[in-house]
Amino acid sequence: MVLALGHLDAHLRPGQKELVDGAAEHGLTYWPPTVPADAWWSEVPEQETVLVRGMGLNFCDALAQLTEGRGGTFEPDTNNPERLIYRPSGQEPHIVAGSRRGTPYRAKPQLEGYYAHTLETRFFTLEAVQELLDASAEQLSFERDLWPLIRKDANWNYYRVLARTSPDAFTQPAGEFVRKLDAILLDDDGARWAQRVEALVSASVVPGRQLQQERLARPFEDINFGSHDEYAAAVVHYLDRDVHGSLQGEDDPVKMAIASLNAARTVLKCVLAEAGISDSSWVNELRRDFEPFVEGLASGPPVLRIQQLAALTRAGVVRFLGPEPRFVVDRNEGCFVAASPWVSDAPVRARWLIEAMSPTNDVHRNISPLLSNMHERGLVRGKLMETRDGASPVTSTGLDVSASARRDDTALGGLKLGTGAFAYRVVGQKDAVEPGIFVLGLQLSSVQWGVSIAAEAESPAHLGARTIADADQVAQAILAE
């Protein structure tokens, strides 16, 4: 049997269960996480306030259904070719959206292919990681070994494009700055390179043109707003700038820094699948810190969707709650209430709340009858991972799979990256490998990262289409038996 299950419905989190109970008690409507194509959008009432939590790709699908799907139309803005104008049909709801960042995912740049042709990946390469593996018998750490290389590439691609397109952004000749930056990045001085780059940038780049990686994903962090309208105006300005950058394509420094992070994800998928990192690094550094950061930057929608969102905001169809919003049921008023601590205005009240996200990929929270029964019978189990403090392990979101499908950790020195694809077999509750049960895709999130990222056209199987490479190994194992 080959488990290639994809996204599965999952048990709700405690906070979501409270919303379900409150909705049932007061006659409200709460939509838990679901695939947008499975939702009955015609049930959403027109001209009524609807809260939407999440501003990723599912949010874009929801907007399309509730605006164009209701007869609204977008048309070019004759005064600004980068903008659209929305003509409402009058059947739209009043959408108020919220997410932890307070903003939607950034739009993808307009490129001729999946990757920018002028992108230079110089530091985070399979060859560079291979050198790290050959020099040490220890497992890699994301924060210590991999993240610095990813950051170097992002800095290089940002400032190289900035120097080419905006030499006025520098207080010294742009070419001289690039040469100094190149020397610092190439100098093998351990962790000091980051401080040296920061000093060079502070002295040589005009304020406002410097790369601030933390601000890329959370542009309004620690900023207070006086009203919902003030915040909406700030978001529209942010969306317009994001659109402008995407339309510039490879001439936009920010988009090229993000493109560098996107390219790093492909290399990272290979490194993590074939060499791995320590459990504590996986839990604390990769999944908790890096994954949410890069997801909102490199997994965004086409630029058209952000142009449409800006138009919907200008038309008053969409408003935003602000960063870190909280959603609760007000049992005194019998409605949902949502507010952001960073927007000083009255909380938004509504009788509808829609989760614009897919069910969580977690083998312990899914409600698949198949996997649930396999858990009960001891055929499968979630993988336990050691935490940084070593006090108690945490259960991974993926299944435990056989060690025979991975390289032995003690033999990393002999590992050659880019050559491995595996026929993963499940491990049961008694440490027994089930030789006839294979796993592909999302349920491998204990040993692979980025399992939900789609396969890339014309990409080597071990890099951009690892699930296809693994499937080939599974097929060979089955046919051999």
CSV table of C-alpha atoms in Angstrom, one decimal:
chain,number,residue,atom,x,y,z
A,1,MET,CA,0.0,0.0,0.0
A,2,VAL,CA,1.2,3.5,-0.9
A,3,LEU,CA,-0.1,6.3,1.3
A,4,ALA,CA,-0.3,9.4,-0.9
A,5,LEU,CA,-3.1,11.2,1.0
A,6,GLY,CA,-2.4,14.9,0.5
A,7,HIS,CA,-4.4,17.3,2.6
A,8,LEU,CA,-6.7,15.7,5.1
A,9,ASP,CA,-9.5,17.2,7.3
A,10,ALA,CA,-8.2,17.7,10.8
A,11,HIS,CA,-9.5,18.1,14.3
A,12,LEU,CA,-9.9,21.7,15.3
A,13,ARG,CA,-7.6,23.5,17.7
A,14,PRO,CA,-9.0,24.5,21.1
A,15,GLY,CA,-9.6,28.1,20.1
A,16,GLN,CA,-11.4,26.9,16.9
A,17,LYS,CA,-13.6,24.6,19.0
A,18,GLU,CA,-14.6,27.5,21.1
A,19,LEU,CA,-15.7,29.4,18.0
A,20,VAL,CA,-17.7,26.3,16.9
A,21,ASP,CA,-19.5,26.1,20.3
A,22,GLY,CA,-20.1,29.8,20.4
A,23,ALA,CA,-21.6,29.8,16.9
A,24,ALA,CA,-23.9,27.0,17.7
A,25,GLU,CA,-25.0,28.7,20.9
A,26,HIS,CA,-25.9,32.0,19.3
A,27,GLY,CA,-26.9,31.0,15.8
A,28,LEU,CA,-23.7,32.3,14.1
A,29,THR,CA,-21.9,30.8,11.1
A,30,TYR,CA,-18.3,29.5,11.5
A,31,TRP,CA,-16.5,27.9,8.6
A,32,PRO,CA,-13.5,25.9,9.8
A,33,PRO,CA,-10.4,25.4,7.6
A,34,THR,CA,-11.3,23.8,4.3
A,35,VAL,CA,-10.1,23.6,0.7
A,36,PRO,CA,-11.8,26.6,-1.1
A,37,ALA,CA,-13.1,24.5,-3.9
A,38,ASP,CA,-15.2,22.5,-1.4
A,39,ALA,CA,-16.9,25.5,0.2
A,40,TRP,CA,-20.4,26.7,-0.7
A,41,TRP,CA,-19.7,30.3,-1.3
A,42,SER,CA,-23.3,31.0,-2.5
A,43,GLU,CA,-24.3,30.7,1.2
A,44,VAL,CA,-22.3,33.8,2.3
A,45,PRO,CA,-24.8,36.6,2.6
A,46,GLU,CA,-24.5,39.8,0.5
A,47,GLN,CA,-24.0,43.2,2.1
A,48,GLU,CA,-23.2,41.7,5.5
A,49,THR,CA,-20.0,41.9,7.4
A,50,VAL,CA,-18.0,38.7,7.1
A,51,LEU,CA,-14.8,38.1,9.1
A,52,VAL,CA,-12.0,36.2,7.2
A,53,ARG,CA,-9.0,34.8,9.0
A,54,GLY,CA,-5.9,34.2,6.9
A,55,MET,CA,-4.5,36.1,4.0
A,56,GLY,CA,-2.6,33.5,2.0
A,57,LEU,CA,-3.5,31.8,-1.3
A,58,ASN,CA,-6.9,30.5,0.1
A,59,PHE,CA,-7.8,34.1,0.9
A,60,CYS,CA,-7.3,35.0,-2.8
A,61,ASP,CA,-9.6,32.2,-3.8
A,62,ALA,CA,-12.2,33.4,-1.3
A,63,LEU,CA,-12.0,37.0,-2.6
A,64,ALA,CA,-12.5,35.8,-6.2
A,65,GLN,CA,-15.6,33.8,-5.2
A,66,LEU,CA,-17.2,36.7,-3.2
A,67,THR,CA,-16.4,39.5,-5.7
A,68,GLU,CA,-16.1,38.4,-9.4
A,69,GLY,CA,-18.1,35.4,-8.5
A,70,ARG,CA,-20.9,37.7,-7.4
A,71,GLY,CA,-20.9,39.7,-10.7
A,72,GLY,CA,-18.4,42.4,-9.8
A,73,THR,CA,-15.9,43.5,-12.4
A,74,PHE,CA,-12.3,44.8,-12.6
A,75,GLU,CA,-11.2,47.3,-15.2
A,76,PRO,CA,-7.9,49.1,-15.9
A,77,ASP,CA,-7.3,52.5,-14.2
A,78,THR,CA,-6.7,54.9,-17.1
A,79,ASN,CA,-4.9,57.2,-14.7
A,80,ASN,CA,-2.5,54.5,-13.4
A,81,PRO,CA,-1.6,51.5,-15.6
A,82,GLU,CA,-0.5,49.6,-12.6
A,83,ARG,CA,-3.9,49.8,-10.8
A,84,LEU,CA,-7.3,48.3,-11.3
A,85,ILE,CA,-10.7,49.7,-10.5
A,86,TYR,CA,-13.4,47.5,-9.0
A,87,ARG,CA,-17.1,47.9,-10.0
A,88,PRO,CA,-19.2,46.3,-7.4
A,89,SER,CA,-22.4,44.3,-8.3
A,90,GLY,CA,-23.9,45.1,-4.9
A,91,GLN,CA,-24.1,41.4,-4.0
A,92,GLU,CA,-20.7,41.3,-2.2
A,93,PRO,CA,-20.4,40.9,1.5
A,94,HIS,CA,-18.3,43.4,3.5
A,95,ILE,CA,-15.1,41.5,4.0
A,96,VAL,CA,-12.9,42.2,7.0
A,97,ALA,CA,-9.7,40.2,6.9
A,98,GLY,CA,-7.0,39.5,9.5
A,99,SER,CA,-3.8,37.5,9.8
A,100,ARG,CA,-0.8,37.4,12.1
A,101,ARG,CA,1.2,39.6,9.7
A,102,GLY,CA,-1.7,41.9,9.0
A,103,THR,CA,-1.0,41.8,5.3
A,104,PRO,CA,-1.4,39.2,2.5
A,105,TYR,CA,1.4,37.2,1.1
A,106,ARG,CA,3.6,39.2,-1.3
A,107,ALA,CA,2.9,38.9,-5.0
A,108,LYS,CA,5.2,36.9,-7.2
A,109,PRO,CA,7.4,39.0,-9.5
A,110,GLN,CA,6.6,38.8,-13.2
A,111,LEU,CA,9.4,36.6,-14.7
A,112,GLU,CA,9.9,34.7,-17.9
A,113,GLY,CA,10.2,31.4,-16.0
A,114,TYR,CA,9.9,30.0,-12.5
A,115,TYR,CA,13.2,31.5,-11.4
A,116,ALA,CA,14.8,34.9,-12.3
A,117,HIS,CA,17.3,34.4,-15.0
A,118,THR,CA,19.7,37.0,-13.5
A,119,LEU,CA,19.5,35.5,-10.0
A,120,GLU,CA,22.9,34.6,-8.7
A,121,THR,CA,23.0,31.8,-6.1
A,122,ARG,CA,26.6,31.8,-4.9
A,123,PHE,CA,26.6,30.7,-1.3
A,124,PHE,CA,23.7,28.4,-0.5
A,125,THR,CA,24.4,25.6,-3.0
A,126,LEU,CA,24.5,21.8,-2.8
A,127,GLU,CA,28.3,22.1,-3.2
A,128,ALA,CA,28.7,24.5,-0.3
A,129,VAL,CA,26.6,22.3,2.0
A,130,GLN,CA,28.5,19.2,0.8
A,131,GLU,CA,31.7,20.9,2.0
A,132,LEU,CA,30.1,21.4,5.4
A,133,LEU,CA,29.1,17.8,5.6
A,134,ASP,CA,32.6,16.6,4.5
A,135,ALA,CA,34.2,18.8,7.2
A,136,SER,CA,32.1,17.5,10.1
A,137,ALA,CA,30.6,14.3,11.4
A,138,GLU,CA,28.0,16.2,13.3
A,139,GLN,CA,24.5,16.8,12.0
A,140,LEU,CA,23.8,20.2,10.5
A,141,SER,CA,22.1,23.0,12.3
A,142,PHE,CA,19.8,25.3,10.3
A,143,GLU,CA,20.6,28.4,12.2
A,144,ARG,CA,24.4,27.8,12.5
A,145,ASP,CA,25.1,26.2,9.1
A,146,LEU,CA,22.4,26.9,6.5
A,147,TRP,CA,20.7,30.2,7.4
A,148,PRO,CA,23.9,32.3,7.1
A,149,LEU,CA,24.4,31.0,3.5
A,150,ILE,CA,20.8,31.8,2.6
A,151,ARG,CA,21.1,35.3,4.1
A,152,LYS,CA,24.3,35.9,2.1
A,153,ASP,CA,22.6,35.1,-1.2
A,154,ALA,CA,19.7,37.4,-0.3
A,155,ASN,CA,22.0,40.3,0.5
A,156,TRP,CA,24.0,39.8,-2.6
A,157,ASN,CA,21.1,39.7,-4.9
A,158,TYR,CA,19.4,42.6,-3.3
A,159,TYR,CA,22.3,45.0,-3.3
A,160,ARG,CA,23.6,43.9,-6.7
A,161,VAL,CA,20.2,44.8,-8.3
A,162,LEU,CA,20.0,48.0,-6.2
A,163,ALA,CA,23.4,49.1,-7.5
A,164,ARG,CA,22.4,48.3,-11.1
A,165,THR,CA,19.0,50.1,-11.0
A,166,SER,CA,19.4,52.8,-8.4
A,167,PRO,CA,23.0,54.0,-8.1
A,168,ASP,CA,21.7,57.1,-6.3
A,169,ALA,CA,20.8,54.9,-3.3
A,170,PHE,CA,24.4,54.9,-2.3
A,171,THR,CA,26.6,57.5,-0.7
A,172,GLN,CA,29.7,56.1,-2.6
A,173,PRO,CA,30.0,54.8,-6.1
A,174,ALA,CA,27.7,51.8,-6.5
A,175,GLY,CA,30.3,49.7,-8.1
A,176,GLU,CA,32.7,50.3,-5.2
A,177,PHE,CA,30.0,49.3,-2.7
A,178,VAL,CA,29.4,46.0,-4.6
A,179,ARG,CA,33.1,45.2,-4.6
A,180,LYS,CA,33.3,45.8,-0.8
A,181,LEU,CA,30.2,43.7,-0.2
A,182,ASP,CA,31.6,40.9,-2.4
A,183,ALA,CA,34.8,40.8,-0.4
A,184,ILE,CA,33.0,40.6,2.9
A,185,LEU,CA,30.6,37.8,1.8
A,186,LEU,CA,33.5,35.8,0.4
A,187,ASP,CA,35.7,36.2,3.4
A,188,ASP,CA,35.5,33.1,5.6
A,189,ASP,CA,35.3,34.9,9.0
A,190,GLY,CA,32.6,32.9,10.7
A,191,ALA,CA,29.7,35.0,12.0
A,192,ARG,CA,31.4,38.4,11.8
A,193,TRP,CA,30.3,38.8,8.1
A,194,ALA,CA,26.8,39.9,9.2
A,195,GLN,CA,28.1,42.7,11.4
A,196,ARG,CA,30.6,43.8,8.7
A,197,VAL,CA,27.8,43.9,6.1
A,198,GLU,CA,25.6,45.9,8.5
A,199,ALA,CA,28.4,48.4,9.1
A,200,LEU,CA,29.0,48.8,5.3
A,201,VAL,CA,25.3,49.2,4.6
A,202,SER,CA,24.8,51.8,7.4
A,203,ALA,CA,27.7,53.9,6.1
A,204,SER,CA,27.0,53.6,2.4
A,205,VAL,CA,23.2,53.0,1.6
A,206,VAL,CA,20.6,55.8,1.9
A,207,PRO,CA,18.1,55.1,4.8
A,208,GLY,CA,15.0,53.6,3.4
A,209,ARG,CA,16.8,51.7,0.7
A,210,GLN,CA,18.5,49.2,3.0
A,211,LEU,CA,17.4,45.6,3.0
A,212,GLN,CA,15.5,44.8,6.2
A,213,GLN,CA,14.7,41.1,6.0
A,214,GLU,CA,12.5,41.1,9.1
A,215,ARG,CA,10.3,43.9,7.7
A,216,LEU,CA,9.8,42.1,4.4
A,217,ALA,CA,7.4,39.7,6.1
A,218,ARG,CA,6.0,42.0,8.8
A,219,PRO,CA,5.9,45.5,7.4
A,220,PHE,CA,3.7,47.0,10.1
A,221,GLU,CA,5.2,45.3,13.1
A,222,ASP,CA,5.2,47.5,16.3
A,223,ILE,CA,3.4,50.3,14.5
A,224,ASN,CA,0.2,51.7,15.9
A,225,PHE,CA,-2.8,53.0,13.9
A,226,GLY,CA,-5.6,55.2,15.0
A,227,SER,CA,-8.4,53.7,13.0
A,228,HIS,CA,-9.4,51.0,10.6
A,229,ASP,CA,-9.4,53.5,7.7
A,230,GLU,CA,-5.9,54.6,8.6
A,231,TYR,CA,-4.7,51.1,8.6
A,232,ALA,CA,-6.6,50.3,5.3
A,233,ALA,CA,-4.8,53.3,3.7
A,234,ALA,CA,-1.5,52.0,4.9
A,235,VAL,CA,-2.2,48.6,3.5
A,236,VAL,CA,-3.3,49.9,0.1
A,237,HIS,CA,-0.1,51.9,-0.1
A,238,TYR,CA,1.9,48.7,0.8
A,239,LEU,CA,-0.1,46.7,-1.9
A,240,ASP,CA,0.6,49.3,-4.6
A,241,ARG,CA,4.3,49.2,-3.8
A,242,ASP,CA,4.3,45.5,-3.9
A,243,VAL,CA,2.5,45.5,-7.3
A,244,HIS,CA,5.1,48.0,-8.6
A,245,GLY,CA,7.9,45.8,-7.5
A,246,SER,CA,6.4,42.7,-9.1
A,247,LEU,CA,5.9,44.5,-12.4
A,248,GLN,CA,9.5,45.5,-12.3
A,249,GLY,CA,10.5,41.9,-12.2
A,250,GLU,CA,14.2,41.3,-12.1
A,251,ASP,CA,14.8,45.1,-11.8
A,252,ASP,CA,13.3,45.2,-8.3
A,253,PRO,CA,15.8,44.6,-5.5
A,254,VAL,CA,13.2,43.5,-3.0
A,255,LYS,CA,11.7,41.0,-5.4
A,256,MET,CA,15.2,39.6,-6.2
A,257,ALA,CA,15.9,39.2,-2.5
A,258,ILE,CA,12.7,37.2,-2.2
A,259,ALA,CA,13.5,35.3,-5.4
A,260,SER,CA,16.8,34.3,-3.8
A,261,LEU,CA,14.9,33.0,-0.8
A,262,ASN,CA,12.6,31.1,-3.1
A,263,ALA,CA,15.5,29.5,-4.9
A,264,ALA,CA,17.0,28.6,-1.5
A,265,ARG,CA,13.9,26.6,-0.6
A,266,THR,CA,14.6,24.2,-3.5
A,267,VAL,CA,18.2,23.5,-2.3
A,268,LEU,CA,16.9,23.3,1.3
A,269,LYS,CA,14.4,20.7,0.4
A,270,CYS,CA,17.2,18.5,-1.0
A,271,VAL,CA,19.5,19.1,2.0
A,272,LEU,CA,16.9,18.3,4.6
A,273,ALA,CA,15.7,15.2,2.8
A,274,GLU,CA,19.1,13.7,2.2
A,275,ALA,CA,21.3,15.0,5.0
A,276,GLY,CA,18.8,16.2,7.6
A,277,ILE,CA,19.4,18.5,10.6
A,278,SER,CA,19.2,18.0,14.3
A,279,ASP,CA,15.7,17.5,15.8
A,280,SER,CA,16.0,20.7,17.9
A,281,SER,CA,17.1,22.7,14.9
A,282,TRP,CA,14.1,21.3,12.9
A,283,VAL,CA,11.6,22.1,15.6
A,284,ASN,CA,12.8,25.5,16.8
A,285,GLU,CA,14.7,27.0,13.9
A,286,LEU,CA,13.3,25.6,10.7
A,287,ARG,CA,9.6,25.1,11.4
A,288,ARG,CA,8.9,27.7,14.0
A,289,ASP,CA,11.1,30.6,12.7
A,290,PHE,CA,12.1,30.2,9.1
A,291,GLU,CA,9.1,28.5,7.6
A,292,PRO,CA,6.5,31.2,8.5
A,293,PHE,CA,8.9,33.9,7.4
A,294,VAL,CA,9.7,32.5,4.0
A,295,GLU,CA,6.1,31.3,3.3
A,296,GLY,CA,4.6,34.8,3.3
A,297,LEU,CA,7.3,36.0,0.9
A,298,ALA,CA,7.9,33.2,-1.6
A,299,SER,CA,4.5,31.5,-1.8
A,300,GLY,CA,2.4,34.5,-2.8
A,301,PRO,CA,-0.2,34.8,-5.6
A,302,PRO,CA,0.3,36.3,-9.1
A,303,VAL,CA,0.5,40.1,-9.1
A,304,LEU,CA,-3.0,40.3,-10.5
A,305,ARG,CA,-4.5,39.1,-7.2
A,306,ILE,CA,-2.7,41.9,-5.3
A,307,GLN,CA,-3.9,44.5,-7.8
A,308,GLN,CA,-7.4,43.2,-7.3
A,309,LEU,CA,-7.1,43.3,-3.6
A,310,ALA,CA,-5.9,46.9,-3.7
A,311,ALA,CA,-8.9,47.8,-5.9
A,312,LEU,CA,-11.3,46.0,-3.6
A,313,THR,CA,-9.9,48.0,-0.7
A,314,ARG,CA,-10.2,51.3,-2.5
A,315,ALA,CA,-13.8,50.4,-3.4
A,316,GLY,CA,-14.6,49.7,0.3
A,317,VAL,CA,-15.4,46.0,-0.2
A,318,VAL,CA,-12.4,44.9,1.9
A,319,ARG,CA,-11.0,46.1,5.2
A,320,PHE,CA,-8.3,44.8,7.4
A,321,LEU,CA,-8.0,44.2,11.2
A,322,GLY,CA,-4.3,44.7,11.7
A,323,PRO,CA,-1.5,42.5,12.9
A,324,GLU,CA,-2.0,39.8,15.5
A,325,PRO,CA,-5.8,40.0,15.6
A,326,ARG,CA,-7.9,38.0,18.1
A,327,PHE,CA,-11.2,36.4,17.2
A,328,VAL,CA,-13.7,35.5,20.0
A,329,VAL,CA,-17.4,35.0,20.5
A,330,ASP,CA,-19.1,37.8,22.5
A,331,ARG,CA,-21.7,35.8,24.4
A,332,ASN,CA,-23.4,39.0,25.7
A,333,GLU,CA,-24.0,40.4,22.2
A,334,GLY,CA,-24.2,37.0,20.5
A,335,CYS,CA,-21.7,37.7,17.7
A,336,PHE,CA,-18.1,37.2,16.6
A,337,VAL,CA,-15.7,40.0,17.7
A,338,ALA,CA,-12.3,40.6,16.2
A,339,ALA,CA,-9.7,43.3,16.9
A,340,SER,CA,-5.9,43.9,16.5
A,341,PRO,CA,-3.9,45.4,19.4
A,342,TRP,CA,-2.2,47.6,16.9
A,343,VAL,CA,-5.3,49.4,15.6
A,344,SER,CA,-7.0,51.7,18.0
A,345,ASP,CA,-10.6,51.5,16.8
A,346,ALA,CA,-13.8,49.7,17.8
A,347,PRO,CA,-13.6,45.9,17.4
A,348,VAL,CA,-15.4,44.5,14.3
A,349,ARG,CA,-18.5,42.5,15.0
A,350,ALA,CA,-20.0,40.0,12.6
A,351,ARG,CA,-22.3,36.9,12.5
A,352,TRP,CA,-20.0,35.2,10.0
A,353,LEU,CA,-16.4,34.0,10.4
A,354,ILE,CA,-14.5,32.1,7.6
A,355,GLU,CA,-11.1,30.4,8.1
A,356,ALA,CA,-9.3,31.1,4.8
A,357,MET,CA,-6.8,28.3,5.2
A,358,SER,CA,-6.5,24.6,4.5
A,359,PRO,CA,-6.7,22.0,7.3
A,360,THR,CA,-3.5,21.6,9.2
A,361,ASN,CA,-1.1,18.9,7.9
A,362,ASP,CA,-0.7,16.8,11.1
A,363,VAL,CA,-0.9,13.0,11.3
A,364,HIS,CA,-2.2,13.1,14.8
A,365,ARG,CA,-4.9,15.7,14.3
A,366,ASN,CA,-6.3,14.4,11.0
A,367,ILE,CA,-9.7,12.7,11.0
A,368,SER,CA,-9.0,10.2,8.2
A,369,PRO,CA,-10.7,6.9,9.0
A,370,LEU,CA,-7.8,5.1,7.4
A,371,LEU,CA,-4.9,6.8,9.3
A,372,SER,CA,-6.9,6.8,12.6
A,373,ASN,CA,-7.4,3.0,12.3
A,374,MET,CA,-3.8,2.5,11.4
A,375,HIS,CA,-2.8,4.5,14.5
A,376,GLU,CA,-5.1,2.4,16.7
A,377,ARG,CA,-3.7,-0.9,15.4
A,378,GLY,CA,-0.1,0.3,15.9
A,379,LEU,CA,0.8,0.2,12.2
A,380,VAL,CA,1.9,3.8,12.1
A,381,ARG,CA,3.0,6.5,14.6
A,382,GLY,CA,4.1,10.1,14.5
A,383,LYS,CA,7.8,10.7,14.8
A,384,LEU,CA,9.1,12.0,18.1
A,385,MET,CA,11.6,14.8,17.9
A,386,GLU,CA,14.0,16.0,20.7
A,387,THR,CA,13.6,19.7,21.7
A,388,ARG,CA,16.3,22.2,22.3
A,389,ASP,CA,16.2,21.7,26.1
A,390,GLY,CA,16.0,17.9,25.8
A,391,ALA,CA,13.3,17.8,28.5
A,392,SER,CA,10.6,16.1,26.6
A,393,PRO,CA,10.3,15.2,22.9
A,394,VAL,CA,7.5,16.7,20.7
A,395,THR,CA,5.5,14.8,18.1
A,396,SER,CA,6.2,15.7,14.5
A,397,THR,CA,3.4,16.5,12.1
A,398,GLY,CA,4.6,13.6,9.9
A,399,LEU,CA,4.8,9.8,10.2
A,400,ASP,CA,7.8,8.0,11.5
A,401,VAL,CA,9.4,6.2,8.6
A,402,SER,CA,12.1,3.6,8.3
A,403,ALA,CA,15.8,4.5,8.9
A,404,SER,CA,16.6,2.4,5.9
A,405,ALA,CA,15.1,5.1,3.7
A,406,ARG,CA,17.6,7.6,5.0
A,407,ARG,CA,21.3,7.9,5.3
A,408,ASP,CA,22.8,6.8,8.6
A,409,ASP,CA,23.6,10.0,10.7
A,410,THR,CA,27.0,8.6,11.5
A,411,ALA,CA,27.9,8.3,7.8
A,412,LEU,CA,27.2,11.9,6.8
A,413,GLY,CA,30.8,12.3,5.8
A,414,GLY,CA,30.3,9.9,2.9
A,415,LEU,CA,27.0,11.4,1.8
A,416,LYS,CA,26.8,12.9,-1.7
A,417,LEU,CA,24.0,15.4,-1.9
A,418,GLY,CA,21.7,15.4,-4.9
A,419,THR,CA,21.8,11.6,-5.4
A,420,GLY,CA,19.2,10.3,-3.0
A,421,ALA,CA,15.5,9.5,-3.3
A,422,PHE,CA,13.9,7.1,-1.0
A,423,ALA,CA,11.2,4.5,-0.7
A,424,TYR,CA,9.9,5.5,2.8
A,425,ARG,CA,8.3,2.7,4.8
A,426,VAL,CA,6.2,3.4,7.9
A,427,VAL,CA,7.4,2.5,11.4
A,428,GLY,CA,4.8,1.1,13.8
A,429,GLN,CA,4.4,1.6,17.6
A,430,LYS,CA,6.7,-1.3,18.4
A,431,ASP,CA,9.6,0.1,16.4
A,432,ALA,CA,8.7,-2.4,13.7
A,433,VAL,CA,9.1,-1.4,10.0
A,434,GLU,CA,6.0,-2.3,7.9
A,435,PRO,CA,7.8,-3.4,4.7
A,436,GLY,CA,4.6,-3.2,2.6
A,437,ILE,CA,3.4,0.3,3.5
A,438,PHE,CA,5.0,3.2,1.7
A,439,VAL,CA,4.5,7.0,2.2
A,440,LEU,CA,4.7,9.8,-0.3
A,441,GLY,CA,4.0,13.6,0.1
A,442,LEU,CA,2.6,15.5,3.0
A,443,GLN,CA,2.7,12.8,5.6
A,444,LEU,CA,6.5,12.8,5.2
A,445,SER,CA,6.8,16.2,7.0
A,446,SER,CA,8.9,14.5,9.7
A,447,VAL,CA,11.8,13.9,7.4
A,448,GLN,CA,11.1,16.3,4.5
A,449,TRP,CA,10.4,20.0,4.4
A,450,GLY,CA,8.3,21.9,1.9
A,451,VAL,CA,6.2,18.9,1.1
A,452,SER,CA,3.3,21.0,0.0
A,453,ILE,CA,5.3,23.0,-2.5
A,454,ALA,CA,4.3,22.0,-6.0
A,455,ALA,CA,6.8,20.3,-8.3
A,456,GLU,CA,8.6,22.7,-10.6
A,457,ALA,CA,8.6,22.3,-14.4
A,458,GLU,CA,12.0,21.4,-16.0
A,459,SER,CA,13.6,20.9,-12.6
A,460,PRO,CA,15.8,18.0,-11.6
A,461,ALA,CA,13.8,15.4,-9.7
A,462,HIS,CA,16.0,15.5,-6.6
A,463,LEU,CA,15.6,19.3,-6.3
A,464,GLY,CA,12.3,20.6,-7.5
A,465,ALA,CA,10.3,17.4,-7.8
A,466,ARG,CA,11.4,15.2,-4.9
A,467,THR,CA,8.0,13.5,-4.5
A,468,ILE,CA,8.3,12.3,-8.1
A,469,ALA,CA,11.8,11.0,-7.4
A,470,ASP,CA,10.5,9.2,-4.3
A,471,ALA,CA,7.6,7.8,-6.2
A,472,ASP,CA,10.0,6.3,-8.7
A,473,GLN,CA,11.9,4.6,-5.8
A,474,VAL,CA,8.6,3.3,-4.4
A,475,ALA,CA,7.6,1.9,-7.8
A,476,GLN,CA,11.0,0.2,-8.1
A,477,ALA,CA,10.7,-1.3,-4.6
A,478,ILE,CA,7.2,-2.7,-5.3
A,479,LEU,CA,8.1,-4.1,-8.7
A,480,ALA,CA,11.3,-5.7,-7.3
A,481,GLU,CA,9.3,-7.6,-4.8
